């Protein structure tokens, strides 16, 4: 990031007002510094020469005391508003980076950037505070106080002004040389910290499974190694910061000494007056002080600058266009995947590849997915669709496309409402689409609260209906093992429950949804973490949803779910065509279209 990056001013409104205020305070400080130096010289010169008594200098002394008090007040105001602006700016950037990362979608987060964004949005951005509180004010003071004091020195003694003008460029030169080294170490430290954060997050997420197999002590060496690497990187940054601070202090001290020696020699030979000589000696350190402070605080803020650079990298990631059309009513609607292909991350693979299938209520599928005339038969009011295929073929990706969380690289998803025209899902406003869909992933993320609060999610449901839903999902057996039953508190993400127990909570919540308002249910391998009893509970829940007239789309591996399905869609992957530099197929199918079959038959 540049010393004052325009992106920071664009992204954080608090930073804009703070920069203006700091510039104004910098101008005030420049005037106070000059006034203080001139007043000191006007008091000391007569005192040294013995030409005036104490009452004669009472007025200048009073003005000097007032200037010192005002300068202290300006410094206090600078510190106070800097701290407030830093807190507000960090909060704004944190909100923006999290919102943008969520808008980029699960596929972008699944590339390994999710834990890095989590570390960046929590601990990483906190390092931006020294930049706002220490470095930026001194940077603006260097742009105001240094030129102003140098101009005053030029008017008092042009030889001293030349000495200062010649030596001043050495300060930023050494700052740049040492700063580049420090910036590199800070970036390495941030990367190590992000790796450590990702490792710890993965360890905590998988700790129940590791404990079940007696392997909870396995990752200790890796976490310890990352911690040692973080410690070494931090100490390396501090070592370079201390060394660079010593270089800058030595350089500015020698520069001020040159000015003092020149003034002293010319004062002895009567080539300069005592009062201007004293004023120059007082002003000389003030000329270098802002630059010295910039160098010192730059090294304290490099961690924050590195974090801000990563924030801007996230915010610069382009978002896919979001539709604005209202979602059609899903009750009785038909959903068609028309040649849908999605590139698998950064790999040259499409998963799914040219997926073509039609399911849901309404007219039956025709041979041509682009032909939306009614077919000859009618699908049942409730339908179970199983997505099958080998691992990595794109089944979960297909579910994300259906949810509107991921846009296909080619092809389209059409929603044909009952007695209506087909609508491209890409043109639909997601906020009107998601309320009609119940989504149960492999690892449900639950909000904090009691089990009852999480399941109900603010809905009014009778105790009888709640008990029936818990019985169907198998949650009743889980409640028997919890200390407080329905009132048992669970933490963020479902902490306190196993993965299988969280899945039963999510299934229960989905069972309580109004079939008329939530006609589509999407499940991603709902039996992956369940035993035989839990699997039977899932099968019962799927049957219930079908009996309610809903369309259930389930990513299935176990034969029990496939056998229950009314329609089976085989999802396949294919290599990316070499003629598509942008990662999307250049027209025509790249693999045989995924087929839909009747219940029990796997295509």
Coordinates of C-alpha atoms in Angstrom, one line a residue:
X1 CA 0.0 0.0 0.0
X2 CA 1.2 3.5 -0.8
X3 CA 2.0 5.9 2.1
X4 CA -1.6 7.3 1.7
X5 CA -3.4 4.8 -0.5
X6 CA -6.4 6.4 -2.3
X7 CA -8.2 3.0 -2.0
X8 CA -8.3 3.5 1.8
X9 CA -10.0 6.8 1.4
X10 CA -12.5 5.3 -1.1
X11 CA -13.3 2.2 1.0
X12 CA -13.5 3.9 4.5
X13 CA -15.5 7.0 4.9
X14 CA -14.1 7.6 8.4
X15 CA -10.6 7.8 6.9
X16 CA -11.5 10.7 4.6
X17 CA -12.7 13.0 7.3
X18 CA -9.8 12.0 9.5
X19 CA -7.3 12.9 6.8
X20 CA -8.8 16.4 6.3
X21 CA -8.8 17.0 10.1
X22 CA -5.2 15.8 10.4
X23 CA -4.1 18.1 7.6
X24 CA -5.8 21.1 9.4
X25 CA -4.2 20.1 12.7
X26 CA -0.8 19.7 10.8
X27 CA -1.0 23.3 9.6
X28 CA -1.9 24.5 13.1
X29 CA 1.0 22.5 14.5
X30 CA 3.4 24.1 11.9
X31 CA 2.4 27.5 13.0
X32 CA 2.8 26.6 16.7
X33 CA 6.3 25.1 16.1
X34 CA 7.5 28.3 14.4
X35 CA 5.9 30.5 17.0
X36 CA 7.5 28.5 19.8
X37 CA 11.0 28.7 18.3
X38 CA 10.7 32.5 17.7
X39 CA 9.4 33.1 21.2
X40 CA 12.2 31.0 22.8
X41 CA 14.8 32.9 20.8
X42 CA 13.2 36.3 21.8
X43 CA 13.4 35.3 25.5
X44 CA 16.8 33.6 25.6
X45 CA 18.8 36.1 23.5
X46 CA 18.2 39.1 25.8
X47 CA 18.7 36.9 28.8
X48 CA 22.0 35.7 27.6
X49 CA 23.2 39.2 26.6
X50 CA 21.8 40.7 29.9
X51 CA 20.1 43.5 28.1
X52 CA 16.6 42.9 29.5
X53 CA 15.3 41.9 33.0
X54 CA 12.6 39.3 33.8
X55 CA 9.7 41.8 33.8
X56 CA 10.7 42.9 30.3
X57 CA 10.3 39.4 28.9
X58 CA 7.1 38.6 30.8
X59 CA 4.9 39.1 27.8
X60 CA 6.9 36.8 25.5
X61 CA 7.1 34.2 28.3
X62 CA 3.3 34.4 28.7
X63 CA 2.9 33.9 24.9
X64 CA 5.4 31.0 25.0
X65 CA 3.4 29.2 27.8
X66 CA 0.2 29.7 25.8
X67 CA 1.8 28.2 22.7
X68 CA 3.1 25.2 24.6
X69 CA -0.4 24.6 26.1
X70 CA -2.1 24.9 22.7
X71 CA 0.4 22.6 21.1
X72 CA -0.2 20.0 23.8
X73 CA -3.9 20.3 23.2
X74 CA -3.5 19.9 19.5
X75 CA -1.4 16.7 20.1
X76 CA -4.1 15.4 22.4
X77 CA -6.8 16.1 19.8
X78 CA -4.7 14.4 17.2
X79 CA -4.3 11.3 19.3
X80 CA -8.0 11.1 20.3
X81 CA -9.4 11.6 16.8
X82 CA -6.8 9.2 15.3
X83 CA -7.8 6.4 17.7
X84 CA -11.5 7.0 17.0
X85 CA -11.0 7.0 13.2
X86 CA -8.8 3.9 13.4
X87 CA -11.5 1.9 15.2
X88 CA -14.2 3.1 12.8
X89 CA -12.0 2.4 9.7
X90 CA -11.1 -1.1 10.8
X91 CA -14.7 -1.9 11.5
X92 CA -15.8 -0.6 8.0
X93 CA -13.0 -2.6 6.3
X94 CA -13.8 -5.7 8.3
X95 CA -17.5 -5.5 7.3
X96 CA -16.7 -4.9 3.7
X97 CA -14.2 -7.7 3.3
X98 CA -16.6 -10.2 5.0
X99 CA -19.5 -9.1 2.9
X100 CA -17.5 -9.2 -0.3
X101 CA -16.1 -12.6 0.5
X102 CA -19.6 -13.9 1.1
X103 CA -20.8 -12.4 -2.1
X104 CA -18.0 -14.0 -4.0
X105 CA -19.6 -17.3 -3.1
X106 CA -18.6 -20.7 -1.5
X107 CA -16.5 -21.8 -4.4
X108 CA -14.1 -18.8 -4.0
X109 CA -14.0 -19.4 -0.3
X110 CA -13.4 -23.1 -0.8
X111 CA -10.2 -22.5 -2.7
X112 CA -8.4 -22.1 0.7
X113 CA -9.1 -18.4 1.1
X114 CA -11.9 -18.8 3.6
X115 CA -9.6 -19.3 6.7
X116 CA -7.2 -16.6 5.4
X117 CA -10.2 -14.2 5.1
X118 CA -11.3 -15.1 8.7
X119 CA -7.8 -14.4 10.0
X120 CA -7.5 -11.2 8.0
X121 CA -10.9 -9.9 9.2
X122 CA -10.2 -10.6 12.9
X123 CA -6.6 -10.2 14.0
X124 CA -5.0 -9.1 10.7
X125 CA -6.9 -5.8 10.4
X126 CA -6.3 -4.9 14.0
X127 CA -2.7 -4.2 12.9
X128 CA -4.0 -1.3 10.9
X129 CA -4.4 0.8 14.0
X130 CA -0.8 1.8 14.4
X131 CA -0.9 3.0 10.7
X132 CA -3.9 5.3 11.5
X133 CA -2.9 6.5 14.9
X134 CA 0.9 6.9 14.5
X135 CA 2.1 6.7 11.0
X136 CA -0.5 8.7 9.0
X137 CA -0.5 11.8 11.3
X138 CA 3.3 12.0 11.2
X139 CA 3.2 11.6 7.4
X140 CA 0.9 14.6 7.1
X141 CA 3.0 16.6 9.6
X142 CA 6.0 15.9 7.4
X143 CA 4.1 17.4 4.5
X144 CA 3.2 20.5 6.5
X145 CA 5.6 21.2 9.4
X146 CA 8.8 20.3 7.6
X147 CA 8.3 22.7 4.6
X148 CA 7.0 25.5 6.9
X149 CA 9.9 25.3 9.3
X150 CA 12.4 25.0 6.5
X151 CA 11.0 28.2 4.9
X152 CA 11.4 30.0 8.3
X153 CA 15.0 28.8 8.6
X154 CA 15.7 30.1 5.1
X155 CA 14.5 33.5 6.2
X156 CA 16.7 33.5 9.3
X157 CA 19.9 31.9 8.0
X158 CA 20.2 30.7 4.4
X159 CA 23.4 28.7 5.0
X160 CA 21.6 26.5 7.6
X161 CA 18.7 26.1 5.3
X162 CA 21.0 24.8 2.6
X163 CA 22.6 22.3 5.0
X164 CA 19.1 21.1 6.0
X165 CA 17.9 20.9 2.4
X166 CA 20.9 18.8 1.4
X167 CA 20.6 16.4 4.3
X168 CA 16.8 16.0 4.4
X169 CA 16.6 13.7 1.3
X170 CA 18.9 11.2 3.1
X171 CA 16.2 10.5 5.6
X172 CA 13.5 9.2 3.1
X173 CA 16.2 7.5 1.1
X174 CA 17.2 5.3 4.1
X175 CA 13.5 4.9 5.0
X176 CA 12.8 3.4 1.6
X177 CA 15.9 1.1 1.7
X178 CA 15.1 -0.2 5.2
X179 CA 11.3 0.0 4.7
X180 CA 11.3 -2.4 1.7
X181 CA 13.1 -5.0 3.8
X182 CA 10.7 -4.6 6.7
X183 CA 7.6 -4.7 4.4
X184 CA 8.8 -8.1 3.1
X185 CA 9.2 -9.5 6.6
X186 CA 5.8 -8.2 7.6
X187 CA 4.1 -9.8 4.6
X188 CA 5.8 -13.1 5.5
X189 CA 4.6 -12.7 9.1
X190 CA 1.0 -12.2 8.0
X191 CA 1.1 -15.3 5.8
X192 CA 2.5 -17.3 8.6
X193 CA -0.2 -16.0 10.9
X194 CA -2.9 -16.9 8.3
X195 CA -1.5 -20.4 7.9
X196 CA -1.5 -20.8 11.7
X197 CA -5.1 -19.5 11.9
X198 CA -6.2 -21.9 9.2
X199 CA -4.5 -24.8 10.9
X200 CA -6.1 -24.0 14.2
X201 CA -9.5 -23.6 12.7
X202 CA -9.3 -26.9 10.9
X203 CA -8.0 -28.6 14.0
X204 CA -10.9 -27.2 16.1
X205 CA -13.4 -28.2 13.4
X206 CA -12.1 -31.8 13.3
X207 CA -11.2 -32.2 17.0
X208 CA -14.3 -34.3 17.8
X209 CA -13.4 -36.8 15.0
X210 CA -9.7 -36.8 16.0
X211 CA -10.6 -37.5 19.6
X212 CA -12.9 -40.3 18.5
X213 CA -10.0 -42.0 16.8
X214 CA -7.4 -41.1 19.5
X215 CA -5.5 -38.8 17.2
X216 CA -6.1 -35.5 19.0
X217 CA -2.3 -35.1 19.7
X218 CA -1.2 -35.6 16.1
X219 CA -1.3 -32.0 14.9
X220 CA 0.6 -30.7 17.9
X221 CA 3.9 -30.6 16.1
X222 CA 2.5 -28.8 13.1
X223 CA 0.8 -26.1 15.1
X224 CA 4.0 -25.7 17.2
X225 CA 6.1 -25.4 14.1
X226 CA 3.8 -22.7 12.7
X227 CA 3.8 -20.9 16.1
X228 CA 7.6 -20.9 16.1
X229 CA 7.6 -19.6 12.5
X230 CA 5.3 -16.8 13.6
X231 CA 7.5 -15.9 16.5
X232 CA 10.6 -15.8 14.3
X233 CA 8.9 -13.7 11.7
X234 CA 7.7 -11.2 14.4
X235 CA 11.1 -11.0 16.0
X236 CA 12.7 -10.5 12.6
X237 CA 10.3 -7.6 11.9
X238 CA 11.1 -6.0 15.3
X239 CA 14.8 -6.4 14.8
X240 CA 14.8 -4.6 11.5
X241 CA 12.5 -1.9 13.0
X242 CA 15.0 -1.3 15.8
X243 CA 18.0 -1.2 13.5
X244 CA 16.2 1.2 11.1
X245 CA 15.2 3.4 13.9
X246 CA 18.8 3.6 15.1
X247 CA 19.9 4.5 11.5
X248 CA 17.4 7.3 11.2
X249 CA 18.2 8.7 14.7
X250 CA 21.9 8.7 13.9
X251 CA 21.3 10.4 10.6
X252 CA 19.1 13.1 11.9
X253 CA 21.3 13.7 14.9
X254 CA 24.4 14.2 12.7
X255 CA 22.4 16.5 10.4
X256 CA 21.3 18.7 13.3
X257 CA 24.9 18.6 14.6
X258 CA 26.1 20.0 11.2
X259 CA 23.7 22.9 11.5
X260 CA 24.7 23.5 15.1
X261 CA 28.4 23.5 14.3
X262 CA 27.9 25.9 11.4
X263 CA 25.8 28.3 13.5
X264 CA 28.3 28.1 16.4
X265 CA 31.3 29.0 14.2
X266 CA 29.6 31.8 12.4
X267 CA 28.2 33.1 15.8
X268 CA 31.8 33.3 17.1
X269 CA 32.9 35.3 14.1
X270 CA 29.9 37.6 14.3
X271 CA 28.4 36.5 11.0
X272 CA 25.0 35.8 12.4
X273 CA 23.0 37.4 15.2
X274 CA 22.3 35.6 18.5
X275 CA 18.5 35.6 18.3
X276 CA 18.2 34.2 14.8
X277 CA 20.9 31.7 15.6
X278 CA 18.9 30.4 18.7
X279 CA 15.8 30.3 16.6
X280 CA 17.5 28.2 13.9
X281 CA 18.9 25.8 16.6
X282 CA 15.4 25.3 18.0
X283 CA 13.8 24.9 14.6
X284 CA 16.4 22.5 13.1
X285 CA 15.3 19.4 15.2
X286 CA 11.7 20.3 14.4
X287 CA 12.4 20.1 10.7
X288 CA 13.7 16.5 11.0
X289 CA 11.3 15.4 13.7
X290 CA 8.3 14.5 11.5
X291 CA 10.5 12.5 9.1
X292 CA 12.1 10.7 12.0
X293 CA 8.6 9.9 13.4
X294 CA 7.4 8.7 10.0
X295 CA 10.3 6.3 9.8
X296 CA 9.8 5.0 13.3
X297 CA 6.1 4.5 13.0
X298 CA 6.3 3.1 9.5
X299 CA 7.9 0.0 10.9
X300 CA 5.2 -0.3 13.6
X301 CA 2.5 -0.1 10.9
X302 CA 3.9 -2.4 8.2
X303 CA 1.8 -5.3 9.5
X304 CA -1.3 -3.2 9.1
X305 CA -0.2 -2.0 5.6
X306 CA 0.2 -5.7 4.6
X307 CA -3.2 -6.5 5.9
X308 CA -4.8 -3.6 4.1
X309 CA -3.2 -4.7 0.9
X310 CA -4.8 -8.1 1.3
X311 CA -8.1 -6.4 2.1
X312 CA -7.9 -4.5 -1.2
X313 CA -7.0 -7.8 -3.0
X314 CA -10.2 -9.3 -1.7
X315 CA -12.3 -6.2 -2.5
X316 CA -10.9 -6.1 -6.0
X317 CA -12.2 -9.6 -6.8
X318 CA -15.0 -9.0 -9.3
X319 CA -18.5 -10.1 -8.3
X320 CA -20.7 -11.9 -10.7
X321 CA -23.8 -10.0 -11.8
X322 CA -26.8 -10.4 -9.6
X323 CA -30.3 -10.7 -11.0
X324 CA -33.0 -8.2 -10.1
X325 CA -36.2 -10.0 -11.3
X326 CA -38.5 -11.4 -8.7
X327 CA -38.3 -15.2 -8.3
X328 CA -41.2 -17.1 -9.7
X329 CA -43.3 -19.2 -7.4
X330 CA -41.6 -22.6 -7.0
X331 CA -44.8 -24.4 -6.0
X332 CA -45.6 -26.6 -9.0
X333 CA -42.7 -25.3 -11.0
X334 CA -40.3 -27.2 -13.3
X335 CA -36.5 -26.7 -13.0
X336 CA -34.4 -27.4 -16.1
X337 CA -30.6 -27.6 -16.2
X338 CA -29.7 -26.7 -19.8
X339 CA -26.1 -27.7 -20.6
X340 CA -24.8 -26.4 -17.3
X341 CA -21.0 -26.5 -17.0
X342 CA -18.9 -25.1 -14.1
X343 CA -15.1 -24.9 -14.0
X344 CA -13.7 -26.7 -10.9
X345 CA -11.7 -23.9 -9.2
X346 CA -8.4 -23.3 -11.0
X347 CA -8.2 -26.8 -12.5
X348 CA -8.8 -27.4 -16.2
X349 CA -11.9 -29.5 -15.4
X350 CA -15.6 -28.9 -15.8
X351 CA -17.6 -30.4 -12.9
X352 CA -20.4 -30.7 -13.8
X353 CA -19.9 -30.8 -17.6
X354 CA -22.9 -30.1 -19.9
X355 CA -25.4 -31.1 -17.3
X356 CA -28.9 -31.4 -18.8
X357 CA -31.9 -32.5 -16.7
X358 CA -35.4 -31.5 -15.8
X359 CA -37.2 -32.2 -12.6
X360 CA -39.9 -30.8 -10.3
X361 CA -43.7 -30.6 -10.6
X362 CA -45.5 -29.5 -13.7
X363 CA -45.1 -30.9 -17.3
X364 CA -42.7 -33.8 -17.8
X365 CA -39.3 -33.3 -19.3
X366 CA -39.0 -33.2 -23.1
X367 CA -36.1 -34.4 -25.1
X368 CA -35.0 -30.8 -25.8
X369 CA -34.4 -28.8 -22.7
X370 CA -34.8 -25.6 -24.7
X371 CA -38.3 -26.7 -25.7
X372 CA -40.7 -25.6 -23.0
X373 CA -44.0 -26.9 -24.4
X374 CA -45.7 -29.2 -22.1
X375 CA -44.8 -32.9 -22.4
X376 CA -47.1 -35.8 -22.6
X377 CA -47.0 -36.8 -19.0
X378 CA -47.2 -35.1 -15.6
X379 CA -44.7 -35.6 -12.8
X380 CA -46.0 -36.2 -9.3
X381 CA -46.7 -33.2 -7.1
X382 CA -43.9 -34.3 -4.8
X383 CA -40.6 -35.5 -6.4
X384 CA -37.3 -36.8 -5.0
X385 CA -34.3 -36.2 -7.3
X386 CA -31.0 -38.0 -6.5
X387 CA -27.8 -36.5 -7.9
X388 CA -25.2 -39.3 -8.3
X389 CA -21.8 -39.6 -9.7
X390 CA -18.2 -40.2 -8.7
X391 CA -16.4 -37.9 -6.3
X392 CA -15.3 -34.7 -7.9
X393 CA -17.9 -34.9 -10.7
X394 CA -19.7 -31.8 -9.4
X395 CA -22.7 -32.9 -7.4
X396 CA -22.3 -30.4 -4.7
X397 CA -21.5 -27.7 -7.3
X398 CA -24.8 -28.6 -9.0
X399 CA -26.6 -28.0 -5.7
X400 CA -24.9 -24.7 -5.3
X401 CA -25.9 -23.6 -8.8
X402 CA -29.5 -24.6 -8.0
X403 CA -29.3 -22.6 -4.8
X404 CA -28.2 -19.5 -6.8
X405 CA -24.9 -19.4 -4.9
X406 CA -22.8 -20.2 -8.0
X407 CA -23.2 -19.0 -11.6
X408 CA -22.5 -21.6 -14.3
X409 CA -19.7 -20.8 -16.7
X410 CA -21.9 -22.0 -19.5
X411 CA -25.5 -23.1 -19.9
X412 CA -28.4 -22.0 -17.8
X413 CA -30.9 -23.0 -15.2
X414 CA -34.5 -22.3 -16.2
X415 CA -37.4 -22.2 -13.8
X416 CA -40.8 -22.7 -15.4
X417 CA -43.6 -21.8 -13.0
X418 CA -47.0 -23.3 -13.3
X419 CA -48.9 -21.7 -16.1
X420 CA -46.0 -19.3 -16.7
X421 CA -43.0 -18.6 -18.9
X422 CA -39.6 -19.9 -18.1
X423 CA -37.2 -17.6 -16.2
X424 CA -33.4 -17.8 -16.2
X425 CA -32.2 -18.3 -12.6
X426 CA -29.3 -15.9 -13.4
X427 CA -31.8 -13.1 -13.8
X428 CA -33.6 -13.8 -10.5
X429 CA -32.9 -11.7 -7.3
X430 CA -31.4 -14.2 -4.9
X431 CA -33.2 -12.6 -1.9
X432 CA -36.5 -13.6 -3.4
X433 CA -35.3 -17.1 -4.4
X434 CA -33.7 -18.3 -1.2
X435 CA -36.8 -18.0 1.0
X436 CA -38.4 -20.7 -1.1
X437 CA -35.5 -23.1 -0.7
X438 CA -34.5 -25.2 2.3
X439 CA -30.8 -26.1 2.3
X440 CA -29.2 -28.8 4.4
X441 CA -25.4 -29.1 3.7
X442 CA -23.1 -31.8 4.8
X443 CA -21.9 -29.7 7.7
X444 CA -24.7 -27.4 8.8
X445 CA -23.6 -24.1 10.4
X446 CA -26.0 -23.3 13.2
X447 CA -26.5 -19.9 14.9
X448 CA -25.8 -19.6 18.7
X449 CA -28.8 -20.2 21.0
X450 CA -30.7 -23.1 22.5
X451 CA -31.7 -26.1 20.4
X452 CA -35.3 -24.9 20.4
X453 CA -34.3 -21.4 19.2
X454 CA -32.1 -22.8 16.4
X455 CA -34.8 -25.2 15.2
X456 CA -37.7 -22.7 15.3
X457 CA -35.7 -19.7 14.0
X458 CA -38.4 -17.3 15.1
X459 CA -41.4 -19.4 13.8
X460 CA -44.5 -20.1 15.8
X461 CA -44.9 -23.9 16.0
X462 CA -46.9 -26.0 18.3
X463 CA -45.2 -28.4 20.7
X464 CA -46.9 -31.4 18.9
X465 CA -45.6 -30.4 15.5
X466 CA -42.2 -29.8 17.0
X467 CA -42.1 -33.2 18.6
X468 CA -43.3 -34.9 15.4
X469 CA -40.5 -33.2 13.4
X470 CA -37.9 -34.2 16.0
X471 CA -39.2 -37.8 15.9
X472 CA -38.9 -37.9 12.1
X473 CA -35.4 -36.5 12.0
X474 CA -34.1 -38.5 14.9
X475 CA -33.5 -35.4 17.0
X476 CA -35.6 -36.8 19.8
X477 CA -32.8 -39.4 20.5
X478 CA -30.2 -36.6 20.5
X479 CA -32.3 -34.6 22.9
X480 CA -32.4 -37.5 25.3
X481 CA -28.6 -37.3 25.6
X482 CA -28.4 -33.6 26.0
X483 CA -28.3 -32.2 29.6
X484 CA -31.1 -29.7 29.2
X485 CA -33.0 -31.1 26.2
X486 CA -34.5 -28.4 24.1
X487 CA -33.0 -25.8 26.3
X488 CA -29.4 -27.0 25.8
X489 CA -27.3 -24.0 24.5
X490 CA -25.1 -24.5 21.5
X491 CA -22.3 -22.2 20.3
X492 CA -21.4 -20.5 17.1
X493 CA -21.6 -22.9 14.2
X494 CA -23.1 -25.6 16.4
X495 CA -20.3 -26.0 18.9
X496 CA -21.4 -28.5 21.5
X497 CA -22.9 -30.9 19.0
X498 CA -21.3 -33.5 16.7
X499 CA -21.7 -33.2 12.9
X500 CA -24.4 -35.8 12.9
X501 CA -26.3 -34.1 15.7
X502 CA -26.1 -30.7 13.8
X503 CA -27.4 -32.4 10.7
X504 CA -30.5 -33.7 12.7
X505 CA -31.1 -30.2 14.0
X506 CA -31.0 -28.8 10.4
X507 CA -33.3 -31.6 9.2
X508 CA -35.8 -30.8 12.0
X509 CA -35.7 -27.1 11.0
X510 CA -36.3 -28.0 7.4
X511 CA -39.2 -30.3 8.3
X512 CA -41.0 -27.4 10.1
X513 CA -41.0 -25.2 7.0
X514 CA -44.3 -24.4 5.3
X515 CA -44.5 -26.6 2.2
X516 CA -46.4 -23.9 0.3
X517 CA -43.7 -21.3 1.1
X518 CA -40.7 -23.6 0.9
X519 CA -41.5 -26.1 -1.9
X520 CA -37.8 -27.0 -2.7
X521 CA -35.5 -28.9 -0.4
X522 CA -31.8 -29.4 -1.3
X523 CA -29.7 -31.9 0.7
X524 CA -26.0 -32.5 0.3
X525 CA -25.1 -36.1 1.3
X526 CA -27.4 -36.0 4.4
X527 CA -26.5 -39.5 5.5
X528 CA -22.7 -39.1 5.3
X529 CA -22.2 -38.7 9.0
X530 CA -25.0 -40.9 10.3
X531 CA -25.4 -44.4 11.6
X532 CA -28.2 -46.8 10.4
X533 CA -30.8 -45.2 12.7
X534 CA -29.8 -41.7 11.6
X535 CA -30.0 -42.8 7.9
X536 CA -33.5 -44.1 8.5
X537 CA -34.5 -40.8 10.0
X538 CA -33.3 -39.0 6.9
X539 CA -35.2 -41.4 4.6
X540 CA -38.4 -40.7 6.7
X541 CA -37.8 -37.0 6.4
X542 CA -37.4 -37.2 2.6
X543 CA -40.6 -39.2 2.3
X544 CA -42.4 -36.6 4.5
X545 CA -41.2 -33.8 2.2
X546 CA -42.4 -35.7 -0.9
X547 CA -45.7 -36.4 0.7
X548 CA -46.0 -32.7 1.4
X549 CA -45.7 -32.0 -2.3
X550 CA -42.2 -30.7 -2.2
X551 CA -39.4 -31.2 -4.7
X552 CA -36.4 -32.8 -2.9
X553 CA -33.0 -32.6 -4.6
X554 CA -30.4 -34.8 -2.7
X555 CA -26.8 -35.5 -3.4
X556 CA -26.7 -39.2 -2.8
X557 CA -24.0 -41.8 -2.4
X558 CA -25.8 -44.5 -0.4
X559 CA -28.1 -46.8 -2.4
X560 CA -31.0 -46.3 0.1
X561 CA -31.4 -42.7 -1.0
X562 CA -31.0 -43.6 -4.7
X563 CA -33.7 -46.3 -4.4
X564 CA -36.0 -43.8 -2.7
X565 CA -35.6 -41.3 -5.6
X566 CA -38.3 -40.8 -8.3
X567 CA -35.6 -39.5 -10.6
X568 CA -31.8 -40.1 -10.7
X569 CA -29.5 -37.6 -12.4
X570 CA -25.9 -38.8 -13.0
X571 CA -23.5 -35.9 -12.8
X572 CA -20.2 -36.2 -14.8
X573 CA -17.0 -34.1 -15.2
X574 CA -14.9 -33.5 -18.3
X575 CA -11.6 -31.9 -19.3
X576 CA -11.8 -28.2 -20.2
X577 CA -11.7 -27.7 -24.0
X578 CA -8.3 -26.3 -25.0
X579 CA -9.9 -23.8 -27.3
X580 CA -11.6 -22.0 -24.3
X581 CA -9.0 -19.6 -22.8
X582 CA -11.5 -18.1 -20.4
X583 CA -12.3 -21.4 -18.8
X584 CA -15.7 -21.8 -20.3
X585 CA -16.7 -24.2 -23.0
X586 CA -16.7 -22.6 -26.5
X587 CA -19.9 -24.1 -27.6
X588 CA -21.2 -27.6 -27.9
X589 CA -21.2 -30.3 -25.2
X590 CA -17.8 -31.4 -23.8
X591 CA -19.2 -34.6 -22.4
X592 CA -22.4 -36.6 -22.8
X593 CA -25.3 -34.8 -21.1
X594 CA -26.2 -36.1 -17.6
X595 CA -29.3 -38.1 -17.9
X596 CA -32.3 -38.4 -15.8
X597 CA -33.9 -41.8 -15.2
X598 CA -36.8 -43.2 -13.3
X599 CA -36.8 -44.3 -9.7
X600 CA -34.1 -46.8 -8.8
X601 CA -32.2 -46.7 -12.1
X602 CA -28.8 -45.1 -12.1
X603 CA -27.9 -43.5 -15.4

